[in-house]
PDB file of N, CA and C in Angstrom:
ATOM      1  N   MET U   1       8.064  -6.790   8.407  1.00 96.00           N
ATOM      2  CA  MET U   1       7.770  -7.240   7.061  1.00 96.00           C
ATOM      3  C   MET U   1       8.525  -6.349   6.072  1.00 96.00           C
ATOM      4  N   HIS U   2       8.853  -6.941   4.954  1.00 96.00           N
ATOM      5  CA  HIS U   2       9.513  -6.212   3.875  1.00 96.00           C
ATOM      6  C   HIS U   2       8.525  -6.094   2.714  1.00 96.00           C
ATOM      7  N   LEU U   3       8.311  -4.894   2.227  1.00 96.00           N
ATOM      8  CA  LEU U   3       7.371  -4.669   1.130  1.00 96.00           C
ATOM      9  C   LEU U   3       8.118  -4.604  -0.189  1.00 96.00           C
ATOM     10  N   ILE U   4       7.726  -5.468  -1.107  1.00 95.00           N
ATOM     11  CA  ILE U   4       8.281  -5.463  -2.455  1.00 95.00           C
ATOM     12  C   ILE U   4       7.410  -4.552  -3.315  1.00 95.00           C
ATOM     13  N   SER U   5       8.048  -3.627  -3.974  1.00 93.00           N
ATOM     14  CA  SER U   5       7.413  -2.690  -4.912  1.00 93.00           C
ATOM     15  C   SER U   5       6.751  -1.489  -4.242  1.00 93.00           C
ATOM     16  N   ILE U   6       7.379  -0.930  -3.222  1.00 93.00           N
ATOM     17  CA  ILE U   6       6.839   0.289  -2.616  1.00 93.00           C
ATOM     18  C   ILE U   6       6.823   1.419  -3.642  1.00 93.00           C
ATOM     19  N   ARG U   7       7.802   1.450  -4.523  1.00 95.00           N
ATOM     20  CA  ARG U   7       7.833   2.505  -5.549  1.00 95.00           C
ATOM     21  C   ARG U   7       6.602   2.409  -6.453  1.00 95.00           C
ATOM     22  N   LYS U   8       6.256   1.205  -6.888  1.00 96.00           N
ATOM     23  CA  LYS U   8       5.078   1.009  -7.735  1.00 96.00           C
ATOM     24  C   LYS U   8       3.807   1.376  -6.975  1.00 96.00           C
ATOM     25  N   LEU U   9       3.729   1.004  -5.713  1.00 97.00           N
ATOM     26  CA  LEU U   9       2.567   1.357  -4.897  1.00 97.00           C
ATOM     27  C   LEU U   9       2.436   2.874  -4.791  1.00 97.00           C
ATOM     28  N   ARG U  10       3.529   3.550  -4.522  1.00 96.00           N
ATOM     29  CA  ARG U  10       3.481   5.012  -4.436  1.00 96.00           C
ATOM     30  C   ARG U  10       3.089   5.639  -5.774  1.00 96.00           C
ATOM     31  N   ASP U  11       3.611   5.093  -6.868  1.00 96.00           N
ATOM     32  CA  ASP U  11       3.241   5.605  -8.191  1.00 96.00           C
ATOM     33  C   ASP U  11       1.742   5.425  -8.440  1.00 96.00           C
ATOM     34  N   ASP U  12       1.223   4.263  -8.109  1.00 96.00           N
ATOM     35  CA  ASP U  12      -0.206   4.008  -8.304  1.00 96.00           C
ATOM     36  C   ASP U  12      -1.058   4.887  -7.389  1.00 96.00           C
ATOM     37  N   ALA U  13      -0.608   5.069  -6.153  1.00 96.00           N
ATOM     38  CA  ALA U  13      -1.359   5.893  -5.196  1.00 96.00           C
ATOM     39  C   ALA U  13      -1.374   7.357  -5.612  1.00 96.00           C
ATOM     40  N   ALA U  14      -0.370   7.789  -6.362  1.00 96.00           N
ATOM     41  CA  ALA U  14      -0.302   9.181  -6.806  1.00 96.00           C
ATOM     42  C   ALA U  14      -1.488   9.560  -7.698  1.00 96.00           C
ATOM     43  N   MET U  15      -2.137   8.570  -8.279  1.00 95.00           N
ATOM     44  CA  MET U  15      -3.319   8.830  -9.106  1.00 95.00           C
ATOM     45  C   MET U  15      -4.518   9.269  -8.267  1.00 95.00           C
ATOM     46  N   TYR U  16      -4.442   9.024  -6.962  1.00 94.00           N
ATOM     47  CA  TYR U  16      -5.543   9.325  -6.048  1.00 94.00           C
ATOM     48  C   TYR U  16      -5.014  10.229  -4.931  1.00 94.00           C
ATOM     49  N   PRO U  17      -5.143  11.546  -5.090  1.00 91.00           N
ATOM     50  CA  PRO U  17      -4.552  12.486  -4.127  1.00 91.00           C
ATOM     51  C   PRO U  17      -4.998  12.272  -2.676  1.00 91.00           C
ATOM     52  N   ASP U  18      -6.183  11.753  -2.480  1.00 94.00           N
ATOM     53  CA  ASP U  18      -6.672  11.545  -1.115  1.00 94.00           C
ATOM     54  C   ASP U  18      -6.105  10.292  -0.458  1.00 94.00           C
ATOM     55  N   LEU U  19      -5.244   9.587  -1.155  1.00 94.00           N
ATOM     56  CA  LEU U  19      -4.789   8.290  -0.663  1.00 94.00           C
ATOM     57  C   LEU U  19      -3.331   8.256  -0.206  1.00 94.00           C
ATOM     58  N   SER U  20      -2.530   9.228  -0.578  1.00 91.00           N
ATOM     59  CA  SER U  20      -1.095   9.126  -0.316  1.00 91.00           C
ATOM     60  C   SER U  20      -0.762   9.016   1.169  1.00 91.00           C
ATOM     61  N   GLN U  21      -1.420   9.785   2.016  1.00 95.00           N
ATOM     62  CA  GLN U  21      -1.144   9.699   3.462  1.00 95.00           C
ATOM     63  C   GLN U  21      -1.570   8.349   4.027  1.00 95.00           C
ATOM     64  N   VAL U  22      -2.659   7.825   3.533  1.00 96.00           N
ATOM     65  CA  VAL U  22      -3.141   6.514   3.992  1.00 96.00           C
ATOM     66  C   VAL U  22      -2.132   5.429   3.625  1.00 96.00           C
ATOM     67  N   ILE U  23      -1.611   5.495   2.404  1.00 96.00           N
ATOM     68  CA  ILE U  23      -0.622   4.512   1.954  1.00 96.00           C
ATOM     69  C   ILE U  23       0.651   4.604   2.789  1.00 96.00           C
ATOM     70  N   GLU U  24       1.105   5.808   3.050  1.00 96.00           N
ATOM     71  CA  GLU U  24       2.327   5.972   3.851  1.00 96.00           C
ATOM     72  C   GLU U  24       2.117   5.459   5.278  1.00 96.00           C
ATOM     73  N   ALA U  25       0.943   5.687   5.838  1.00 96.00           N
ATOM     74  CA  ALA U  25       0.638   5.175   7.183  1.00 96.00           C
ATOM     75  C   ALA U  25       0.588   3.650   7.172  1.00 96.00           C
ATOM     76  N   TRP U  26      -0.030   3.077   6.143  1.00 97.00           N
ATOM     77  CA  TRP U  26      -0.101   1.616   6.005  1.00 97.00           C
ATOM     78  C   TRP U  26       1.309   1.043   5.887  1.00 97.00           C
ATOM     79  N   TYR U  27       2.147   1.670   5.062  1.00 97.00           N
ATOM     80  CA  TYR U  27       3.515   1.200   4.864  1.00 97.00           C
ATOM     81  C   TYR U  27       4.323   1.267   6.162  1.00 97.00           C
ATOM     82  N   ALA U  28       4.136   2.310   6.944  1.00 97.00           N
ATOM     83  CA  ALA U  28       4.840   2.440   8.221  1.00 97.00           C
ATOM     84  C   ALA U  28       4.482   1.282   9.155  1.00 97.00           C
ATOM     85  N   VAL U  29       3.225   0.884   9.146  1.00 97.00           N
ATOM     86  CA  VAL U  29       2.792  -0.255   9.966  1.00 97.00           C
ATOM     87  C   VAL U  29       3.412  -1.546   9.450  1.00 97.00           C
ATOM     88  N   VAL U  30       3.373  -1.745   8.147  1.00 97.00           N
ATOM     89  CA  VAL U  30       3.891  -2.976   7.544  1.00 97.00           C
ATOM     90  C   VAL U  30       5.383  -3.144   7.835  1.00 97.00           C
ATOM     91  N   LYS U  31       6.149  -2.067   7.741  1.00 97.00           N
ATOM     92  CA  LYS U  31       7.596  -2.152   7.987  1.00 97.00           C
ATOM     93  C   LYS U  31       7.911  -2.669   9.392  1.00 97.00           C
ATOM     94  N   LYS U  32       7.063  -2.340  10.344  1.00 97.00           N
ATOM     95  CA  LYS U  32       7.305  -2.737  11.731  1.00 97.00           C
ATOM     96  C   LYS U  32       6.651  -4.069  12.094  1.00 97.00           C
ATOM     97  N   ALA U  33       5.753  -4.540  11.258  1.00 97.00           N
ATOM     98  CA  ALA U  33       4.951  -5.732  11.576  1.00 97.00           C
ATOM     99  C   ALA U  33       5.788  -7.005  11.526  1.00 97.00           C
ATOM    100  N   LYS U  34       5.355  -7.966  12.316  1.00 97.00           N
ATOM    101  CA  LYS U  34       5.916  -9.316  12.311  1.00 97.00           C
ATOM    102  C   LYS U  34       4.736 -10.291  12.276  1.00 97.00           C
ATOM    103  N   TRP U  35       4.000 -10.246  11.181  1.00 98.00           N
ATOM    104  CA  TRP U  35       2.808 -11.067  11.047  1.00 98.00           C
ATOM    105  C   TRP U  35       3.166 -12.524  10.774  1.00 98.00           C
ATOM    106  N   GLU U  36       2.459 -13.414  11.462  1.00 97.00           N
ATOM    107  CA  GLU U  36       2.659 -14.856  11.281  1.00 97.00           C
ATOM    108  C   GLU U  36       1.509 -15.476  10.484  1.00 97.00           C
ATOM    109  N   HIS U  37       0.348 -14.820  10.506  1.00 96.00           N
ATOM    110  CA  HIS U  37      -0.833 -15.317   9.788  1.00 96.00           C
ATOM    111  C   HIS U  37      -1.864 -14.193   9.704  1.00 96.00           C
ATOM    112  N   LEU U  38      -2.949 -14.451   8.991  1.00 97.00           N
ATOM    113  CA  LEU U  38      -3.955 -13.427   8.746  1.00 97.00           C
ATOM    114  C   LEU U  38      -4.523 -12.845  10.034  1.00 97.00           C
ATOM    115  N   GLU U  39      -4.674 -13.645  11.052  1.00 97.00           N
ATOM    116  CA  GLU U  39      -5.231 -13.127  12.310  1.00 97.00           C
ATOM    117  C   GLU U  39      -4.336 -12.056  12.923  1.00 97.00           C
ATOM    118  N   ASP U  40      -3.031 -12.146  12.707  1.00 98.00           N
ATOM    119  CA  ASP U  40      -2.134 -11.081  13.166  1.00 98.00           C
ATOM    120  C   ASP U  40      -2.406  -9.787  12.406  1.00 98.00           C
ATOM    121  N   VAL U  41      -2.629  -9.910  11.112  1.00 98.00           N
ATOM    122  CA  VAL U  41      -2.952  -8.743  10.289  1.00 98.00           C
ATOM    123  C   VAL U  41      -4.243  -8.105  10.792  1.00 98.00           C
ATOM    124  N   ARG U  42      -5.227  -8.943  11.091  1.00 97.00           N
ATOM    125  CA  ARG U  42      -6.542  -8.456  11.527  1.00 97.00           C
ATOM    126  C   ARG U  42      -6.521  -7.788  12.900  1.00 97.00           C
ATOM    127  N   LYS U  43      -5.496  -8.016  13.678  1.00 97.00           N
ATOM    128  CA  LYS U  43      -5.377  -7.314  14.955  1.00 97.00           C
ATOM    129  C   LYS U  43      -5.200  -5.813  14.721  1.00 97.00           C
ATOM    130  N   ILE U  44      -4.620  -5.459  13.577  1.00 96.00           N
ATOM    131  CA  ILE U  44      -4.404  -4.053  13.235  1.00 96.00           C
ATOM    132  C   ILE U  44      -5.428  -3.579  12.211  1.00 96.00           C
ATOM    133  N   TYR U  45      -5.672  -4.409  11.218  1.00 97.00           N
ATOM    134  CA  TYR U  45      -6.613  -4.088  10.131  1.00 97.00           C
ATOM    135  C   TYR U  45      -7.745  -5.107  10.175  1.00 97.00           C
ATOM    136  N   ARG U  46      -8.754  -4.817  10.986  1.00 95.00           N
ATOM    137  CA  ARG U  46      -9.808  -5.797  11.254  1.00 95.00           C
ATOM    138  C   ARG U  46     -10.595  -6.212  10.028  1.00 95.00           C
ATOM    139  N   ASP U  47     -10.603  -5.368   8.989  1.00 94.00           N
ATOM    140  CA  ASP U  47     -11.340  -5.699   7.777  1.00 94.00           C
ATOM    141  C   ASP U  47     -10.494  -6.412   6.730  1.00 94.00           C
ATOM    142  N   ALA U  48      -9.232  -6.670   7.018  1.00 97.00           N
ATOM    143  CA  ALA U  48      -8.383  -7.393   6.064  1.00 97.00           C
ATOM    144  C   ALA U  48      -8.973  -8.776   5.842  1.00 97.00           C
ATOM    145  N   GLU U  49      -8.909  -9.219   4.581  1.00 97.00           N
ATOM    146  CA  GLU U  49      -9.465 -10.530   4.281  1.00 97.00           C
ATOM    147  C   GLU U  49      -8.602 -11.255   3.264  1.00 97.00           C
ATOM    148  N   ALA U  50      -8.636 -12.553   3.338  1.00 97.00           N
ATOM    149  CA  ALA U  50      -7.935 -13.388   2.366  1.00 97.00           C
ATOM    150  C   ALA U  50      -8.907 -13.734   1.251  1.00 97.00           C
ATOM    151  N   VAL U  51      -8.486 -13.478   0.019  1.00 96.00           N
ATOM    152  CA  VAL U  51      -9.260 -13.852  -1.157  1.00 96.00           C
ATOM    153  C   VAL U  51      -8.288 -14.542  -2.096  1.00 96.00           C
ATOM    154  N   GLY U  52      -8.488 -15.811  -2.326  1.00 94.00           N
ATOM    155  CA  GLY U  52      -7.500 -16.578  -3.072  1.00 94.00           C
ATOM    156  C   GLY U  52      -6.193 -16.550  -2.308  1.00 94.00           C
ATOM    157  N   ASN U  53      -5.114 -16.272  -3.006  1.00 95.00           N
ATOM    158  CA  ASN U  53      -3.805 -16.172  -2.360  1.00 95.00           C
ATOM    159  C   ASN U  53      -3.449 -14.751  -1.957  1.00 95.00           C
ATOM    160  N   PHE U  54      -4.386 -13.843  -2.106  1.00 97.00           N
ATOM    161  CA  PHE U  54      -4.151 -12.437  -1.801  1.00 97.00           C
ATOM    162  C   PHE U  54      -4.732 -12.051  -0.453  1.00 97.00           C
ATOM    163  N   THR U  55      -4.208 -10.963   0.096  1.00 98.00           N
ATOM    164  CA  THR U  55      -4.799 -10.315   1.256  1.00 98.00           C
ATOM    165  C   THR U  55      -5.287  -8.955   0.780  1.00 98.00           C
ATOM    166  N   ILE U  56      -6.534  -8.631   1.132  1.00 98.00           N
ATOM    167  CA  ILE U  56      -7.185  -7.408   0.682  1.00 98.00           C
ATOM    168  C   ILE U  56      -7.330  -6.459   1.871  1.00 98.00           C
ATOM    169  N   PHE U  57      -6.897  -5.214   1.674  1.00 98.00           N
ATOM    170  CA  PHE U  57      -7.061  -4.167   2.671  1.00 98.00           C
ATOM    171  C   PHE U  57      -8.054  -3.148   2.135  1.00 98.00           C
ATOM    172  N   ASN U  58      -9.043  -2.810   2.938  1.00 96.00           N
ATOM    173  CA  ASN U  58     -10.004  -1.763   2.588  1.00 96.00           C
ATOM    174  C   ASN U  58      -9.447  -0.435   3.089  1.00 96.00           C
ATOM    175  N   LEU U  59      -9.351   0.537   2.187  1.00 96.00           N
ATOM    176  CA  LEU U  59      -8.789   1.838   2.542  1.00 96.00           C
ATOM    177  C   LEU U  59      -9.815   2.944   2.335  1.00 96.00           C
ATOM    178  N   LYS U  60      -9.722   3.956   3.148  1.00 94.00           N
ATOM    179  CA  LYS U  60     -10.588   5.147   3.035  1.00 94.00           C
ATOM    180  C   LYS U  60     -12.064   4.752   3.068  1.00 94.00           C
ATOM    181  N   GLY U  61     -12.445   3.994   4.072  1.00 89.00           N
ATOM    182  CA  GLY U  61     -13.847   3.615   4.223  1.00 89.00           C
ATOM    183  C   GLY U  61     -14.368   2.796   3.062  1.00 89.00           C
ATOM    184  N   ASN U  62     -13.531   1.902   2.555  1.00 89.00           N
ATOM    185  CA  ASN U  62     -13.902   0.988   1.469  1.00 89.00           C
ATOM    186  C   ASN U  62     -13.881   1.654   0.096  1.00 89.00           C
ATOM    187  N   LYS U  63     -13.388   2.862   0.003  1.00 95.00           N
ATOM    188  CA  LYS U  63     -13.321   3.553  -1.293  1.00 95.00           C
ATOM    189  C   LYS U  63     -12.270   2.912  -2.204  1.00 95.00           C
ATOM    190  N   TYR U  64     -11.196   2.370  -1.588  1.00 97.00           N
ATOM    191  CA  TYR U  64     -10.110   1.741  -2.322  1.00 97.00           C
ATOM    192  C   TYR U  64      -9.817   0.363  -1.751  1.00 97.00           C
ATOM    193  N   ARG U  65      -9.224  -0.477  -2.590  1.00 97.00           N
ATOM    194  CA  ARG U  65      -8.777  -1.800  -2.152  1.00 97.00           C
ATOM    195  C   ARG U  65      -7.305  -1.960  -2.490  1.00 97.00           C
ATOM    196  N   LEU U  66      -6.530  -2.318  -1.505  1.00 98.00           N
ATOM    197  CA  LEU U  66      -5.120  -2.618  -1.671  1.00 98.00           C
ATOM    198  C   LEU U  66      -4.977  -4.135  -1.636  1.00 98.00           C
ATOM    199  N   ILE U  67      -4.418  -4.685  -2.700  1.00 98.00           N
ATOM    200  CA  ILE U  67      -4.305  -6.134  -2.837  1.00 98.00           C
ATOM    201  C   ILE U  67      -2.828  -6.503  -2.804  1.00 98.00           C
ATOM    202  N   VAL U  68      -2.484  -7.383  -1.880  1.00 98.00           N
ATOM    203  CA  VAL U  68      -1.092  -7.807  -1.717  1.00 98.00           C
ATOM    204  C   VAL U  68      -1.042  -9.321  -1.537  1.00 98.00           C
ATOM    205  N   GLY U  69       0.131  -9.851  -1.764  1.00 97.00           N
ATOM    206  CA  GLY U  69       0.423 -11.223  -1.385  1.00 97.00           C
ATOM    207  C   GLY U  69       1.338 -11.169  -0.176  1.00 97.00           C
ATOM    208  N   ILE U  70       1.101 -12.024   0.772  1.00 98.00           N
ATOM    209  CA  ILE U  70       1.945 -12.032   1.976  1.00 98.00           C
ATOM    210  C   ILE U  70       2.568 -13.415   2.138  1.00 98.00           C
ATOM    211  N   ASP U  71       3.889 -13.429   2.218  1.00 97.00           N
ATOM    212  CA  ASP U  71       4.618 -14.657   2.528  1.00 97.00           C
ATOM    213  C   ASP U  71       5.058 -14.524   3.981  1.00 97.00           C
ATOM    214  N   TYR U  72       4.300 -15.143   4.854  1.00 98.00           N
ATOM    215  CA  TYR U  72       4.547 -14.998   6.290  1.00 98.00           C
ATOM    216  C   TYR U  72       5.894 -15.592   6.707  1.00 98.00           C
ATOM    217  N   SER U  73       6.301 -16.682   6.058  1.00 97.00           N
ATOM    218  CA  SER U  73       7.552 -17.325   6.465  1.00 97.00           C
ATOM    219  C   SER U  73       8.768 -16.459   6.145  1.00 97.00           C
ATOM    220  N   SER U  74       8.739 -15.736   5.026  1.00 97.00           N
ATOM    221  CA  SER U  74       9.870 -14.869   4.690  1.00 97.00           C
ATOM    222  C   SER U  74       9.651 -13.423   5.144  1.00 97.00           C
ATOM    223  N   GLN U  75       8.479 -13.154   5.752  1.00 98.00           N
ATOM    224  CA  GLN U  75       8.142 -11.811   6.232  1.00 98.00           C
ATOM    225  C   GLN U  75       8.178 -10.800   5.079  1.00 98.00           C
ATOM    226  N   THR U  76       7.565 -11.195   3.952  1.00 98.00           N
ATOM    227  CA  THR U  76       7.566 -10.355   2.763  1.00 98.00           C
ATOM    228  C   THR U  76       6.140 -10.089   2.300  1.00 98.00           C
ATOM    229  N   VAL U  77       5.865  -8.834   1.969  1.00 98.00           N
ATOM    230  CA  VAL U  77       4.579  -8.432   1.400  1.00 98.00           C
ATOM    231  C   VAL U  77       4.854  -8.025  -0.045  1.00 98.00           C
ATOM    232  N   TYR U  78       4.072  -8.576  -0.958  1.00 97.00           N
ATOM    233  CA  TYR U  78       4.223  -8.274  -2.380  1.00 97.00           C
ATOM    234  C   TYR U  78       3.040  -7.429  -2.828  1.00 97.00           C
ATOM    235  N   TYR U  79       3.316  -6.182  -3.184  1.00 97.00           N
ATOM    236  CA  TYR U  79       2.257  -5.315  -3.695  1.00 97.00           C
ATOM    237  C   TYR U  79       1.798  -5.821  -5.053  1.00 97.00           C
ATOM    238  N   LYS U  80       0.466  -5.916  -5.220  1.00 97.00           N
ATOM    239  CA  LYS U  80      -0.084  -6.364  -6.496  1.00 97.00           C
ATOM    240  C   LYS U  80      -0.946  -5.291  -7.156  1.00 97.00           C
ATOM    241  N   TYR U  81      -1.989  -4.816  -6.455  1.00 97.00           N
ATOM    242  CA  TYR U  81      -2.929  -3.890  -7.078  1.00 97.00           C
ATOM    243  C   TYR U  81      -3.449  -2.871  -6.067  1.00 97.00           C
ATOM    244  N   LEU U  82      -3.722  -1.676  -6.573  1.00 97.00           N
ATOM    245  CA  LEU U  82      -4.431  -0.644  -5.833  1.00 97.00           C
ATOM    246  C   LEU U  82      -5.600  -0.242  -6.717  1.00 97.00           C
ATOM    247  N   LEU U  83      -6.812  -0.535  -6.269  1.00 97.00           N
ATOM    248  CA  LEU U  83      -7.998  -0.357  -7.098  1.00 97.00           C
ATOM    249  C   LEU U  83      -9.058   0.457  -6.372  1.00 97.00           C
ATOM    250  N   THR U  84      -9.870   1.150  -7.138  1.00 96.00           N
ATOM    251  CA  THR U  84     -11.062   1.736  -6.541  1.00 96.00           C
ATOM    252  C   THR U  84     -12.019   0.588  -6.253  1.00 96.00           C
ATOM    253  N   HIS U  85     -13.009   0.865  -5.454  1.00 93.00           N
ATOM    254  CA  HIS U  85     -13.989  -0.184  -5.133  1.00 93.00           C
ATOM    255  C   HIS U  85     -14.661  -0.686  -6.420  1.00 93.00           C
ATOM    256  N   ALA U  86     -14.988   0.226  -7.323  1.00 94.00           N
ATOM    257  CA  ALA U  86     -15.640  -0.161  -8.584  1.00 94.00           C
ATOM    258  C   ALA U  86     -14.730  -1.044  -9.432  1.00 94.00           C
ATOM    259  N   GLU U  87     -13.440  -0.717  -9.501  1.00 95.00           N
ATOM    260  CA  GLU U  87     -12.496  -1.547 -10.266  1.00 95.00           C
ATOM    261  C   GLU U  87     -12.362  -2.929  -9.635  1.00 95.00           C
ATOM    262  N   TYR U  88     -12.319  -2.956  -8.323  1.00 95.00           N
ATOM    263  CA  TYR U  88     -12.207  -4.216  -7.592  1.00 95.00           C
ATOM    264  C   TYR U  88     -13.394  -5.120  -7.914  1.00 95.00           C
ATOM    265  N   ASP U  89     -14.584  -4.549  -7.944  1.00 94.00           N
ATOM    266  CA  ASP U  89     -15.793  -5.330  -8.188  1.00 94.00           C
ATOM    267  C   ASP U  89     -15.850  -5.936  -9.580  1.00 94.00           C
ATOM    268  N   LYS U  90     -15.068  -5.434 -10.516  1.00 95.00           N
ATOM    269  CA  LYS U  90     -15.041  -6.002 -11.867  1.00 95.00           C
ATOM    270  C   LYS U  90     -14.302  -7.340 -11.907  1.00 95.00           C
ATOM    271  N   ASP U  91     -13.551  -7.640 -10.841  1.00 94.00           N
ATOM    272  CA  ASP U  91     -12.861  -8.925 -10.670  1.00 94.00           C
ATOM    273  C   ASP U  91     -11.748  -9.209 -11.673  1.00 94.00           C
ATOM    274  N   LYS U  92     -11.295  -8.229 -12.438  1.00 93.00           N
ATOM    275  CA  LYS U  92     -10.205  -8.468 -13.388  1.00 93.00           C
ATOM    276  C   LYS U  92      -8.920  -8.894 -12.673  1.00 93.00           C
ATOM    277  N   TRP U  93      -8.720  -8.416 -11.462  1.00 93.00           N
ATOM    278  CA  TRP U  93      -7.537  -8.755 -10.692  1.00 93.00           C
ATOM    279  C   TRP U  93      -7.484 -10.250 -10.376  1.00 93.00           C
ATOM    280  N   LYS U  94      -8.615 -10.900 -10.431  1.00 93.00           N
ATOM    281  CA  LYS U  94      -8.641 -12.348 -10.165  1.00 93.00           C
ATOM    282  C   LYS U  94      -8.036 -13.154 -11.307  1.00 93.00           C
ATOM    283  N   ASN U  95      -7.740 -12.504 -12.436  1.00 92.00           N
ATOM    284  CA  ASN U  95      -7.066 -13.185 -13.544  1.00 92.00           C
ATOM    285  C   ASN U  95      -5.565 -13.306 -13.313  1.00 92.00           C
ATOM    286  N   ASP U  96      -5.056 -12.693 -12.254  1.00 91.00           N
ATOM    287  CA  ASP U  96      -3.643 -12.785 -11.917  1.00 91.00           C
ATOM    288  C   ASP U  96      -3.290 -14.254 -11.656  1.00 91.00           C
ATOM    289  N   PRO U  97      -2.201 -14.769 -12.228  1.00 89.00           N
ATOM    290  CA  PRO U  97      -1.842 -16.183 -12.029  1.00 89.00           C
ATOM    291  C   PRO U  97      -1.598 -16.553 -10.566  1.00 89.00           C
ATOM    292  N   TYR U  98      -1.227 -15.580  -9.753  1.00 88.00           N
ATOM    293  CA  TYR U  98      -0.987 -15.857  -8.326  1.00 88.00           C
ATOM    294  C   TYR U  98      -2.291 -16.091  -7.569  1.00 88.00           C
ATOM    295  N   PHE U  99      -3.399 -15.582  -8.106  1.00 84.00           N
ATOM    296  CA  PHE U  99      -4.688 -15.683  -7.423  1.00 84.00           C
ATOM    297  C   PHE U  99      -4.993 -17.137  -7.095  1.00 84.00           C
TER     298      PHE U  99
END
């Protein structure tokens, strides 16, 4: 898979010092992945879920949520949001037109 906006993801993750290693580990997996559908994602990240057009990853024991769009046919992951659990629960990210 190819991740669009790794720089933005790293910039956003820098706000949370406990998250940078987790993000780099997640990115290493994504670069090597050849996901065809959500069930392939769940083989590695069992808690990944589809919400609208997004795929949500729970990080650090649900402390953070990584929200991406995945185009399986082009093997592209589009970074959208990195939120704390509290920010995620406010649902503002659902106002994204891609949702």
